[in-house]
Amino acid sequence: MSRAQGFTVQVSADRASSLLAQMVLLNRILCEINDFNIQAANTTLSTEFIMSKISALSTKLDDWLAHLPAHMHDTRTNLLTFASQGLGQLFVTLYLGYYHYGQMLFYRFLHEDVGGHVPRTHFYATKCKEHAVLLCEMIYSSDEVPGCDVLYNMVGHVLVIASTVQIHTLLFGVDNESITHARRRLERNFCILTRLRDLWPTLDICMERLQAFHRACRRSIDTSFCMDGWMVRFLVEFANPVSERGDDEVEKPWTLEEIGISNC
């Protein structure tokens, strides 16, 4: 091995260690977000406590992002650089975690923002949508850059959650451009989920969960995004099927055309 080769190997190893270290920090925040969502669903908490907790967790996510070195920012150039070092998948996985944790933290505000005029609620609902969009875009980029594909079963779960955020925009959006983009993402996500299911048959559960969510929206649009016990289970129990929300009515399988988008 030449001196130049040795330097390249060392740089790659150092960057891999840095990415893994950042993942550890993010996972700690995720644990807090999951614990909070479960607590809020099972316990009567004051609005003041909920907003204070969300503000604190939001700050932790913001601080994590702000303290990243420039070479770890979410840019196409950095993605290509990490990919050239064999670390593209790790880089993508790091940001999928960050964007997923954000959409999880702010998800409750999607319901609260519908028909409301509270600036703070709208701010957090917008952040949820931004995280979901960036999560989708990162998965699309991983498909386009060689060596970055993340064909893991967990990707199916986070993409299902991001897809429900797109459904929210389809149902409640007032901006035609945003609705058009959401429809295109939902189409593309469905194709990716179908491809992942071919690789991981257990992802049938993810598809069933998305179908259950869609049926819940059809039954009651007004409460479909309410952060109750059913919604918490939908968000965090990714390996388990979810029961029907509201009643045990059995409906025929749904298709994408039912919500106005074409199939793959």
PDB file of C-alpha atoms in Angstrom:
ATOM      1  CA  MET A   1       0.000   0.000   0.000  1.00  0.00           C
ATOM      2  CA  SER A   2       1.378   3.401  -0.981  1.00  0.00           C
ATOM      3  CA  ARG A   3       1.473   6.379   1.361  1.00  0.00           C
ATOM      4  CA  ALA A   4      -1.319   7.986  -0.666  1.00  0.00           C
ATOM      5  CA  GLN A   5      -3.461   4.862  -0.426  1.00  0.00           C
ATOM      6  CA  GLY A   6      -2.831   4.668   3.299  1.00  0.00           C
ATOM      7  CA  PHE A   7      -3.969   8.269   3.714  1.00  0.00           C
ATOM      8  CA  THR A   8      -7.171   7.585   1.762  1.00  0.00           C
ATOM      9  CA  VAL A   9      -7.978   4.555   3.899  1.00  0.00           C
ATOM     10  CA  GLN A  10      -7.368   6.560   7.083  1.00  0.00           C
ATOM     11  CA  VAL A  11      -9.577   9.438   5.925  1.00  0.00           C
ATOM     12  CA  SER A  12     -12.378   7.019   5.017  1.00  0.00           C
ATOM     13  CA  ALA A  13     -12.081   5.276   8.376  1.00  0.00           C
ATOM     14  CA  ASP A  14     -12.169   8.590  10.232  1.00  0.00           C
ATOM     15  CA  ARG A  15     -15.217   9.753   8.302  1.00  0.00           C
ATOM     16  CA  ALA A  16     -16.997   6.457   8.883  1.00  0.00           C
ATOM     17  CA  SER A  17     -16.332   6.810  12.611  1.00  0.00           C
ATOM     18  CA  SER A  18     -17.661  10.373  12.528  1.00  0.00           C
ATOM     19  CA  LEU A  19     -20.856   9.271  10.773  1.00  0.00           C
ATOM     20  CA  LEU A  20     -21.394   6.471  13.270  1.00  0.00           C
ATOM     21  CA  ALA A  21     -20.795   8.845  16.183  1.00  0.00           C
ATOM     22  CA  GLN A  22     -23.448  11.202  14.817  1.00  0.00           C
ATOM     23  CA  MET A  23     -25.863   8.283  14.482  1.00  0.00           C
ATOM     24  CA  VAL A  24     -25.408   7.488  18.163  1.00  0.00           C
ATOM     25  CA  LEU A  25     -26.261  11.087  19.083  1.00  0.00           C
ATOM     26  CA  LEU A  26     -29.339  11.020  16.854  1.00  0.00           C
ATOM     27  CA  ASN A  27     -30.565   7.734  18.296  1.00  0.00           C
ATOM     28  CA  ARG A  28     -30.575   9.259  21.760  1.00  0.00           C
ATOM     29  CA  ILE A  29     -32.889  12.000  20.511  1.00  0.00           C
ATOM     30  CA  LEU A  30     -35.123   9.435  18.801  1.00  0.00           C
ATOM     31  CA  CYS A  31     -35.551   7.543  22.067  1.00  0.00           C
ATOM     32  CA  GLU A  32     -36.710  10.758  23.722  1.00  0.00           C
ATOM     33  CA  ILE A  33     -39.127  11.501  20.868  1.00  0.00           C
ATOM     34  CA  ASN A  34     -40.626   8.003  20.992  1.00  0.00           C
ATOM     35  CA  ASP A  35     -40.961   8.135  24.776  1.00  0.00           C
ATOM     36  CA  PHE A  36     -42.660  11.522  24.569  1.00  0.00           C
ATOM     37  CA  ASN A  37     -45.150  10.431  21.889  1.00  0.00           C
ATOM     38  CA  ILE A  38     -46.089   7.368  23.939  1.00  0.00           C
ATOM     39  CA  GLN A  39     -46.405   9.420  27.127  1.00  0.00           C
ATOM     40  CA  ALA A  40     -48.556  12.038  25.402  1.00  0.00           C
ATOM     41  CA  ALA A  41     -50.882   9.362  24.009  1.00  0.00           C
ATOM     42  CA  ASN A  42     -51.303   7.500  27.303  1.00  0.00           C
ATOM     43  CA  THR A  43     -51.302  10.392  29.767  1.00  0.00           C
ATOM     44  CA  THR A  44     -53.204  13.645  30.035  1.00  0.00           C
ATOM     45  CA  LEU A  45     -50.523  16.285  29.659  1.00  0.00           C
ATOM     46  CA  SER A  46     -50.950  20.025  29.788  1.00  0.00           C
ATOM     47  CA  THR A  47     -50.557  21.981  26.574  1.00  0.00           C
ATOM     48  CA  GLU A  48     -47.805  23.961  28.266  1.00  0.00           C
ATOM     49  CA  PHE A  49     -45.848  20.780  29.060  1.00  0.00           C
ATOM     50  CA  ILE A  50     -46.319  19.380  25.546  1.00  0.00           C
ATOM     51  CA  MET A  51     -45.142  22.564  23.851  1.00  0.00           C
ATOM     52  CA  SER A  52     -42.209  22.902  26.223  1.00  0.00           C
ATOM     53  CA  LYS A  53     -41.099  19.324  25.586  1.00  0.00           C
ATOM     54  CA  ILE A  54     -41.440  19.625  21.832  1.00  0.00           C
ATOM     55  CA  SER A  55     -39.533  22.898  21.853  1.00  0.00           C
ATOM     56  CA  ALA A  56     -36.703  21.260  23.811  1.00  0.00           C
ATOM     57  CA  LEU A  57     -36.545  18.245  21.491  1.00  0.00           C
ATOM     58  CA  SER A  58     -36.737  20.487  18.434  1.00  0.00           C
ATOM     59  CA  THR A  59     -33.798  22.471  19.774  1.00  0.00           C
ATOM     60  CA  LYS A  60     -31.814  19.251  20.223  1.00  0.00           C
ATOM     61  CA  LEU A  61     -32.406  18.337  16.580  1.00  0.00           C
ATOM     62  CA  ASP A  62     -31.490  21.854  15.448  1.00  0.00           C
ATOM     63  CA  ASP A  63     -28.334  21.845  17.564  1.00  0.00           C
ATOM     64  CA  TRP A  64     -27.298  18.467  16.194  1.00  0.00           C
ATOM     65  CA  LEU A  65     -27.612  19.769  12.641  1.00  0.00           C
ATOM     66  CA  ALA A  66     -25.912  23.090  13.407  1.00  0.00           C
ATOM     67  CA  HIS A  67     -22.854  21.400  14.887  1.00  0.00           C
ATOM     68  CA  LEU A  68     -22.190  19.143  11.909  1.00  0.00           C
ATOM     69  CA  PRO A  69     -18.971  19.972  10.043  1.00  0.00           C
ATOM     70  CA  ALA A  70     -19.417  21.347   6.524  1.00  0.00           C
ATOM     71  CA  HIS A  71     -18.331  18.107   4.866  1.00  0.00           C
ATOM     72  CA  MET A  72     -21.272  16.320   6.532  1.00  0.00           C
ATOM     73  CA  HIS A  73     -23.997  18.736   5.419  1.00  0.00           C
ATOM     74  CA  ASP A  74     -26.776  17.382   3.223  1.00  0.00           C
ATOM     75  CA  THR A  75     -25.515  18.455  -0.187  1.00  0.00           C
ATOM     76  CA  ARG A  76     -25.183  16.595  -3.459  1.00  0.00           C
ATOM     77  CA  THR A  77     -21.432  17.258  -3.442  1.00  0.00           C
ATOM     78  CA  ASN A  78     -21.005  15.673  -0.014  1.00  0.00           C
ATOM     79  CA  LEU A  79     -23.129  12.696  -1.031  1.00  0.00           C
ATOM     80  CA  LEU A  80     -20.932  12.127  -4.079  1.00  0.00           C
ATOM     81  CA  THR A  81     -17.787  12.480  -1.961  1.00  0.00           C
ATOM     82  CA  PHE A  82     -18.923   9.952   0.631  1.00  0.00           C
ATOM     83  CA  ALA A  83     -20.063   7.625  -2.155  1.00  0.00           C
ATOM     84  CA  SER A  84     -16.592   7.765  -3.735  1.00  0.00           C
ATOM     85  CA  GLN A  85     -15.167   6.618  -0.385  1.00  0.00           C
ATOM     86  CA  GLY A  86     -17.607   3.736  -0.046  1.00  0.00           C
ATOM     87  CA  LEU A  87     -19.580   5.585   2.640  1.00  0.00           C
ATOM     88  CA  GLY A  88     -22.554   6.748   0.614  1.00  0.00           C
ATOM     89  CA  GLN A  89     -25.026   4.388   2.259  1.00  0.00           C
ATOM     90  CA  LEU A  90     -23.881   5.439   5.722  1.00  0.00           C
ATOM     91  CA  PHE A  91     -24.283   9.125   4.836  1.00  0.00           C
ATOM     92  CA  VAL A  92     -27.784   8.516   3.466  1.00  0.00           C
ATOM     93  CA  THR A  93     -28.769   6.474   6.524  1.00  0.00           C
ATOM     94  CA  LEU A  94     -27.640   9.278   8.840  1.00  0.00           C
ATOM     95  CA  TYR A  95     -29.918  11.809   7.167  1.00  0.00           C
ATOM     96  CA  LEU A  96     -32.818   9.408   6.864  1.00  0.00           C
ATOM     97  CA  GLY A  97     -32.608   9.157  10.641  1.00  0.00           C
ATOM     98  CA  TYR A  98     -32.542  12.923  11.107  1.00  0.00           C
ATOM     99  CA  TYR A  99     -35.453  13.614   8.769  1.00  0.00           C
ATOM    100  CA  HIS A 100     -37.477  10.734  10.162  1.00  0.00           C
ATOM    101  CA  TYR A 101     -36.993  11.860  13.766  1.00  0.00           C
ATOM    102  CA  GLY A 102     -38.141  15.336  12.760  1.00  0.00           C
ATOM    103  CA  GLN A 103     -41.296  14.130  11.037  1.00  0.00           C
ATOM    104  CA  MET A 104     -42.035  11.967  14.081  1.00  0.00           C
ATOM    105  CA  LEU A 105     -41.609  14.851  16.532  1.00  0.00           C
ATOM    106  CA  PHE A 106     -43.789  17.320  14.638  1.00  0.00           C
ATOM    107  CA  TYR A 107     -46.357  14.862  13.259  1.00  0.00           C
ATOM    108  CA  ARG A 108     -49.049  15.720  15.847  1.00  0.00           C
ATOM    109  CA  PHE A 109     -49.248  19.267  14.489  1.00  0.00           C
ATOM    110  CA  LEU A 110     -50.571  18.085  11.128  1.00  0.00           C
ATOM    111  CA  HIS A 111     -53.928  17.420  12.797  1.00  0.00           C
ATOM    112  CA  GLU A 112     -53.834  20.507  14.997  1.00  0.00           C
ATOM    113  CA  ASP A 113     -52.994  22.794  12.070  1.00  0.00           C
ATOM    114  CA  VAL A 114     -56.043  21.844   9.985  1.00  0.00           C
ATOM    115  CA  GLY A 115     -58.494  24.723  10.172  1.00  0.00           C
ATOM    116  CA  GLY A 116     -56.453  26.409  12.893  1.00  0.00           C
ATOM    117  CA  HIS A 117     -54.709  29.755  12.989  1.00  0.00           C
ATOM    118  CA  VAL A 118     -52.077  29.274  15.695  1.00  0.00           C
ATOM    119  CA  PRO A 119     -48.685  30.436  14.360  1.00  0.00           C
ATOM    120  CA  ARG A 120     -46.641  28.014  16.484  1.00  0.00           C
ATOM    121  CA  THR A 121     -48.775  25.060  15.440  1.00  0.00           C
ATOM    122  CA  HIS A 122     -48.475  26.011  11.774  1.00  0.00           C
ATOM    123  CA  PHE A 123     -44.706  26.431  12.176  1.00  0.00           C
ATOM    124  CA  TYR A 124     -44.295  22.905  13.537  1.00  0.00           C
ATOM    125  CA  ALA A 125     -46.691  21.390  10.981  1.00  0.00           C
ATOM    126  CA  THR A 126     -44.609  22.997   8.247  1.00  0.00           C
ATOM    127  CA  LYS A 127     -41.448  21.546   9.778  1.00  0.00           C
ATOM    128  CA  CYS A 128     -43.035  18.092   9.717  1.00  0.00           C
ATOM    129  CA  LYS A 129     -43.774  18.479   6.019  1.00  0.00           C
ATOM    130  CA  GLU A 130     -40.267  19.776   5.325  1.00  0.00           C
ATOM    131  CA  HIS A 131     -38.666  16.813   7.075  1.00  0.00           C
ATOM    132  CA  ALA A 132     -40.902  14.393   5.170  1.00  0.00           C
ATOM    133  CA  VAL A 133     -40.065  16.014   1.828  1.00  0.00           C
ATOM    134  CA  LEU A 134     -36.324  15.978   2.516  1.00  0.00           C
ATOM    135  CA  LEU A 135     -36.542  12.340   3.613  1.00  0.00           C
ATOM    136  CA  CYS A 136     -38.160  11.467   0.286  1.00  0.00           C
ATOM    137  CA  GLU A 137     -35.584  13.483  -1.642  1.00  0.00           C
ATOM    138  CA  MET A 138     -32.723  11.746   0.160  1.00  0.00           C
ATOM    139  CA  ILE A 139     -34.120   8.338  -0.790  1.00  0.00           C
ATOM    140  CA  TYR A 140     -34.474   9.495  -4.403  1.00  0.00           C
ATOM    141  CA  SER A 141     -30.861  10.726  -4.389  1.00  0.00           C
ATOM    142  CA  SER A 142     -29.679   7.416  -2.968  1.00  0.00           C
ATOM    143  CA  ASP A 143     -31.329   5.744  -5.953  1.00  0.00           C
ATOM    144  CA  GLU A 144     -29.546   8.033  -8.402  1.00  0.00           C
ATOM    145  CA  VAL A 145     -25.988   7.983  -7.027  1.00  0.00           C
ATOM    146  CA  PRO A 146     -24.103   4.670  -7.409  1.00  0.00           C
ATOM    147  CA  GLY A 147     -23.156   3.064  -4.116  1.00  0.00           C
ATOM    148  CA  CYS A 148     -25.783   4.947  -2.098  1.00  0.00           C
ATOM    149  CA  ASP A 149     -28.853   2.735  -2.435  1.00  0.00           C
ATOM    150  CA  VAL A 150     -30.437   1.923   0.919  1.00  0.00           C
ATOM    151  CA  LEU A 151     -32.541  -1.131   0.204  1.00  0.00           C
ATOM    152  CA  TYR A 152     -33.174  -1.924   3.868  1.00  0.00           C
ATOM    153  CA  ASN A 153     -36.508  -2.986   5.292  1.00  0.00           C
ATOM    154  CA  MET A 154     -36.469  -0.087   7.793  1.00  0.00           C
ATOM    155  CA  VAL A 155     -36.501   2.327   4.857  1.00  0.00           C
ATOM    156  CA  GLY A 156     -39.961   0.989   4.056  1.00  0.00           C
ATOM    157  CA  HIS A 157     -41.250   2.130   7.450  1.00  0.00           C
ATOM    158  CA  VAL A 158     -39.865   5.668   7.331  1.00  0.00           C
ATOM    159  CA  LEU A 159     -41.093   6.034   3.753  1.00  0.00           C
ATOM    160  CA  VAL A 160     -44.601   4.963   4.769  1.00  0.00           C
ATOM    161  CA  ILE A 161     -44.648   7.694   7.435  1.00  0.00           C
ATOM    162  CA  ALA A 162     -43.382  10.269   4.933  1.00  0.00           C
ATOM    163  CA  SER A 163     -46.049   9.096   2.479  1.00  0.00           C
ATOM    164  CA  THR A 164     -48.818   9.769   4.989  1.00  0.00           C
ATOM    165  CA  VAL A 165     -47.534  13.344   5.238  1.00  0.00           C
ATOM    166  CA  GLN A 166     -47.941  13.594   1.460  1.00  0.00           C
ATOM    167  CA  ILE A 167     -51.491  12.270   1.851  1.00  0.00           C
ATOM    168  CA  HIS A 168     -52.109  15.089   4.354  1.00  0.00           C
ATOM    169  CA  THR A 169     -51.076  17.617   1.712  1.00  0.00           C
ATOM    170  CA  LEU A 170     -53.371  15.965  -0.839  1.00  0.00           C
ATOM    171  CA  LEU A 171     -56.302  16.116   1.575  1.00  0.00           C
ATOM    172  CA  PHE A 172     -55.791  19.517   3.166  1.00  0.00           C
ATOM    173  CA  GLY A 173     -53.370  21.443   0.960  1.00  0.00           C
ATOM    174  CA  VAL A 174     -54.522  24.707  -0.595  1.00  0.00           C
ATOM    175  CA  ASP A 175     -51.500  25.331  -2.814  1.00  0.00           C
ATOM    176  CA  ASN A 176     -51.881  23.583  -6.179  1.00  0.00           C
ATOM    177  CA  GLU A 177     -48.125  23.339  -6.686  1.00  0.00           C
ATOM    178  CA  SER A 178     -47.616  21.657  -3.302  1.00  0.00           C
ATOM    179  CA  ILE A 179     -50.470  19.251  -4.016  1.00  0.00           C
ATOM    180  CA  THR A 180     -48.951  18.343  -7.388  1.00  0.00           C
ATOM    181  CA  HIS A 181     -45.540  17.688  -5.829  1.00  0.00           C
ATOM    182  CA  ALA A 182     -47.097  15.624  -3.034  1.00  0.00           C
ATOM    183  CA  ARG A 183     -48.962  13.499  -5.579  1.00  0.00           C
ATOM    184  CA  ARG A 184     -45.738  12.847  -7.519  1.00  0.00           C
ATOM    185  CA  ARG A 185     -43.872  11.901  -4.350  1.00  0.00           C
ATOM    186  CA  LEU A 186     -46.630   9.532  -3.333  1.00  0.00           C
ATOM    187  CA  GLU A 187     -46.482   7.846  -6.731  1.00  0.00           C
ATOM    188  CA  ARG A 188     -42.712   7.494  -6.546  1.00  0.00           C
ATOM    189  CA  ASN A 189     -42.808   6.302  -2.946  1.00  0.00           C
ATOM    190  CA  PHE A 190     -45.331   3.628  -3.814  1.00  0.00           C
ATOM    191  CA  CYS A 191     -43.036   2.351  -6.567  1.00  0.00           C
ATOM    192  CA  ILE A 192     -40.075   2.278  -4.166  1.00  0.00           C
ATOM    193  CA  LEU A 193     -42.119   0.478  -1.517  1.00  0.00           C
ATOM    194  CA  THR A 194     -43.213  -2.084  -4.092  1.00  0.00           C
ATOM    195  CA  ARG A 195     -39.582  -2.666  -5.086  1.00  0.00           C
ATOM    196  CA  LEU A 196     -38.523  -2.983  -1.455  1.00  0.00           C
ATOM    197  CA  ARG A 197     -41.315  -5.462  -0.822  1.00  0.00           C
ATOM    198  CA  ASP A 198     -39.949  -7.660  -3.610  1.00  0.00           C
ATOM    199  CA  LEU A 199     -36.625  -7.753  -1.734  1.00  0.00           C
ATOM    200  CA  TRP A 200     -38.122  -8.008   1.748  1.00  0.00           C
ATOM    201  CA  PRO A 201     -41.418  -9.952   1.775  1.00  0.00           C
ATOM    202  CA  THR A 202     -41.949  -8.935   5.410  1.00  0.00           C
ATOM    203  CA  LEU A 203     -42.582  -5.418   4.115  1.00  0.00           C
ATOM    204  CA  ASP A 204     -46.087  -6.593   3.285  1.00  0.00           C
ATOM    205  CA  ILE A 205     -46.762  -5.270   6.787  1.00  0.00           C
ATOM    206  CA  CYS A 206     -45.657  -1.770   5.716  1.00  0.00           C
ATOM    207  CA  MET A 207     -48.026  -1.838   2.772  1.00  0.00           C
ATOM    208  CA  GLU A 208     -50.833  -3.090   5.000  1.00  0.00           C
ATOM    209  CA  ARG A 209     -50.133  -0.269   7.459  1.00  0.00           C
ATOM    210  CA  LEU A 210     -50.334   2.320   4.680  1.00  0.00           C
ATOM    211  CA  GLN A 211     -53.602   0.775   3.512  1.00  0.00           C
ATOM    212  CA  ALA A 212     -54.969   0.858   7.077  1.00  0.00           C
ATOM    213  CA  PHE A 213     -54.033   4.530   7.309  1.00  0.00           C
ATOM    214  CA  HIS A 214     -55.749   5.283   4.028  1.00  0.00           C
ATOM    215  CA  ARG A 215     -58.901   3.509   5.186  1.00  0.00           C
ATOM    216  CA  ALA A 216     -58.830   5.591   8.373  1.00  0.00           C
ATOM    217  CA  CYS A 217     -58.681   8.735   6.229  1.00  0.00           C
ATOM    218  CA  ARG A 218     -61.660   7.560   4.200  1.00  0.00           C
ATOM    219  CA  ARG A 219     -63.700   6.916   7.345  1.00  0.00           C
ATOM    220  CA  SER A 220     -62.981  10.233   9.013  1.00  0.00           C
ATOM    221  CA  ILE A 221     -60.778  12.848   7.402  1.00  0.00           C
ATOM    222  CA  ASP A 222     -61.247  15.181  10.373  1.00  0.00           C
ATOM    223  CA  THR A 223     -59.619  12.765  12.851  1.00  0.00           C
ATOM    224  CA  SER A 224     -57.288  10.808  10.565  1.00  0.00           C
ATOM    225  CA  PHE A 225     -54.154  12.617  11.788  1.00  0.00           C
ATOM    226  CA  CYS A 226     -55.139  12.874  15.461  1.00  0.00           C
ATOM    227  CA  MET A 227     -52.271  11.806  17.753  1.00  0.00           C
ATOM    228  CA  ASP A 228     -54.107   9.162  19.757  1.00  0.00           C
ATOM    229  CA  GLY A 229     -53.040   5.682  20.835  1.00  0.00           C
ATOM    230  CA  TRP A 230     -53.736   4.224  17.385  1.00  0.00           C
ATOM    231  CA  MET A 231     -51.580   6.863  15.713  1.00  0.00           C
ATOM    232  CA  VAL A 232     -48.695   6.322  18.140  1.00  0.00           C
ATOM    233  CA  ARG A 233     -48.771   2.593  17.405  1.00  0.00           C
ATOM    234  CA  PHE A 234     -48.837   3.385  13.703  1.00  0.00           C
ATOM    235  CA  LEU A 235     -45.779   5.620  14.029  1.00  0.00           C
ATOM    236  CA  VAL A 236     -43.564   3.532  16.305  1.00  0.00           C
ATOM    237  CA  GLU A 237     -44.573  -0.138  16.028  1.00  0.00           C
ATOM    238  CA  PHE A 238     -43.216  -0.530  12.524  1.00  0.00           C
ATOM    239  CA  ALA A 239     -42.813  -4.328  12.700  1.00  0.00           C
ATOM    240  CA  ASN A 240     -46.419  -4.987  13.705  1.00  0.00           C
ATOM    241  CA  PRO A 241     -49.640  -4.718  11.711  1.00  0.00           C
ATOM    242  CA  VAL A 242     -52.111  -2.130  12.957  1.00  0.00           C
ATOM    243  CA  SER A 243     -55.766  -2.745  13.696  1.00  0.00           C
ATOM    244  CA  GLU A 244     -58.501  -0.894  11.882  1.00  0.00           C
ATOM    245  CA  ARG A 245     -59.100   2.536  13.329  1.00  0.00           C
ATOM    246  CA  GLY A 246     -62.564   3.145  14.700  1.00  0.00           C
ATOM    247  CA  ASP A 247     -64.345  -0.094  13.872  1.00  0.00           C
ATOM    248  CA  ASP A 248     -63.861  -3.545  12.412  1.00  0.00           C
ATOM    249  CA  GLU A 249     -65.429  -2.879   9.052  1.00  0.00           C
ATOM    250  CA  VAL A 250     -63.661  -4.831   6.312  1.00  0.00           C
ATOM    251  CA  GLU A 251     -63.126  -2.992   3.075  1.00  0.00           C
ATOM    252  CA  LYS A 252     -61.779  -4.038  -0.294  1.00  0.00           C
ATOM    253  CA  PRO A 253     -58.070  -3.401  -0.987  1.00  0.00           C
ATOM    254  CA  TRP A 254     -57.401   0.140  -2.145  1.00  0.00           C
ATOM    255  CA  THR A 255     -55.429   1.404  -5.103  1.00  0.00           C
ATOM    256  CA  LEU A 256     -53.537   4.620  -5.715  1.00  0.00           C
ATOM    257  CA  GLU A 257     -56.157   5.744  -8.200  1.00  0.00           C
ATOM    258  CA  GLU A 258     -58.570   6.151  -5.280  1.00  0.00           C
ATOM    259  CA  ILE A 259     -56.654   9.190  -4.084  1.00  0.00           C
ATOM    260  CA  GLY A 260     -56.055  10.595  -7.535  1.00  0.00           C
ATOM    261  CA  ILE A 261     -52.633   9.256  -8.525  1.00  0.00           C
ATOM    262  CA  SER A 262     -51.488   6.719 -11.061  1.00  0.00           C
ATOM    263  CA  ASN A 263     -49.774   3.408 -10.337  1.00  0.00           C
ATOM    264  CA  CYS A 264     -46.146   2.483 -11.145  1.00  0.00           C
TER     265      CYS A 264
END
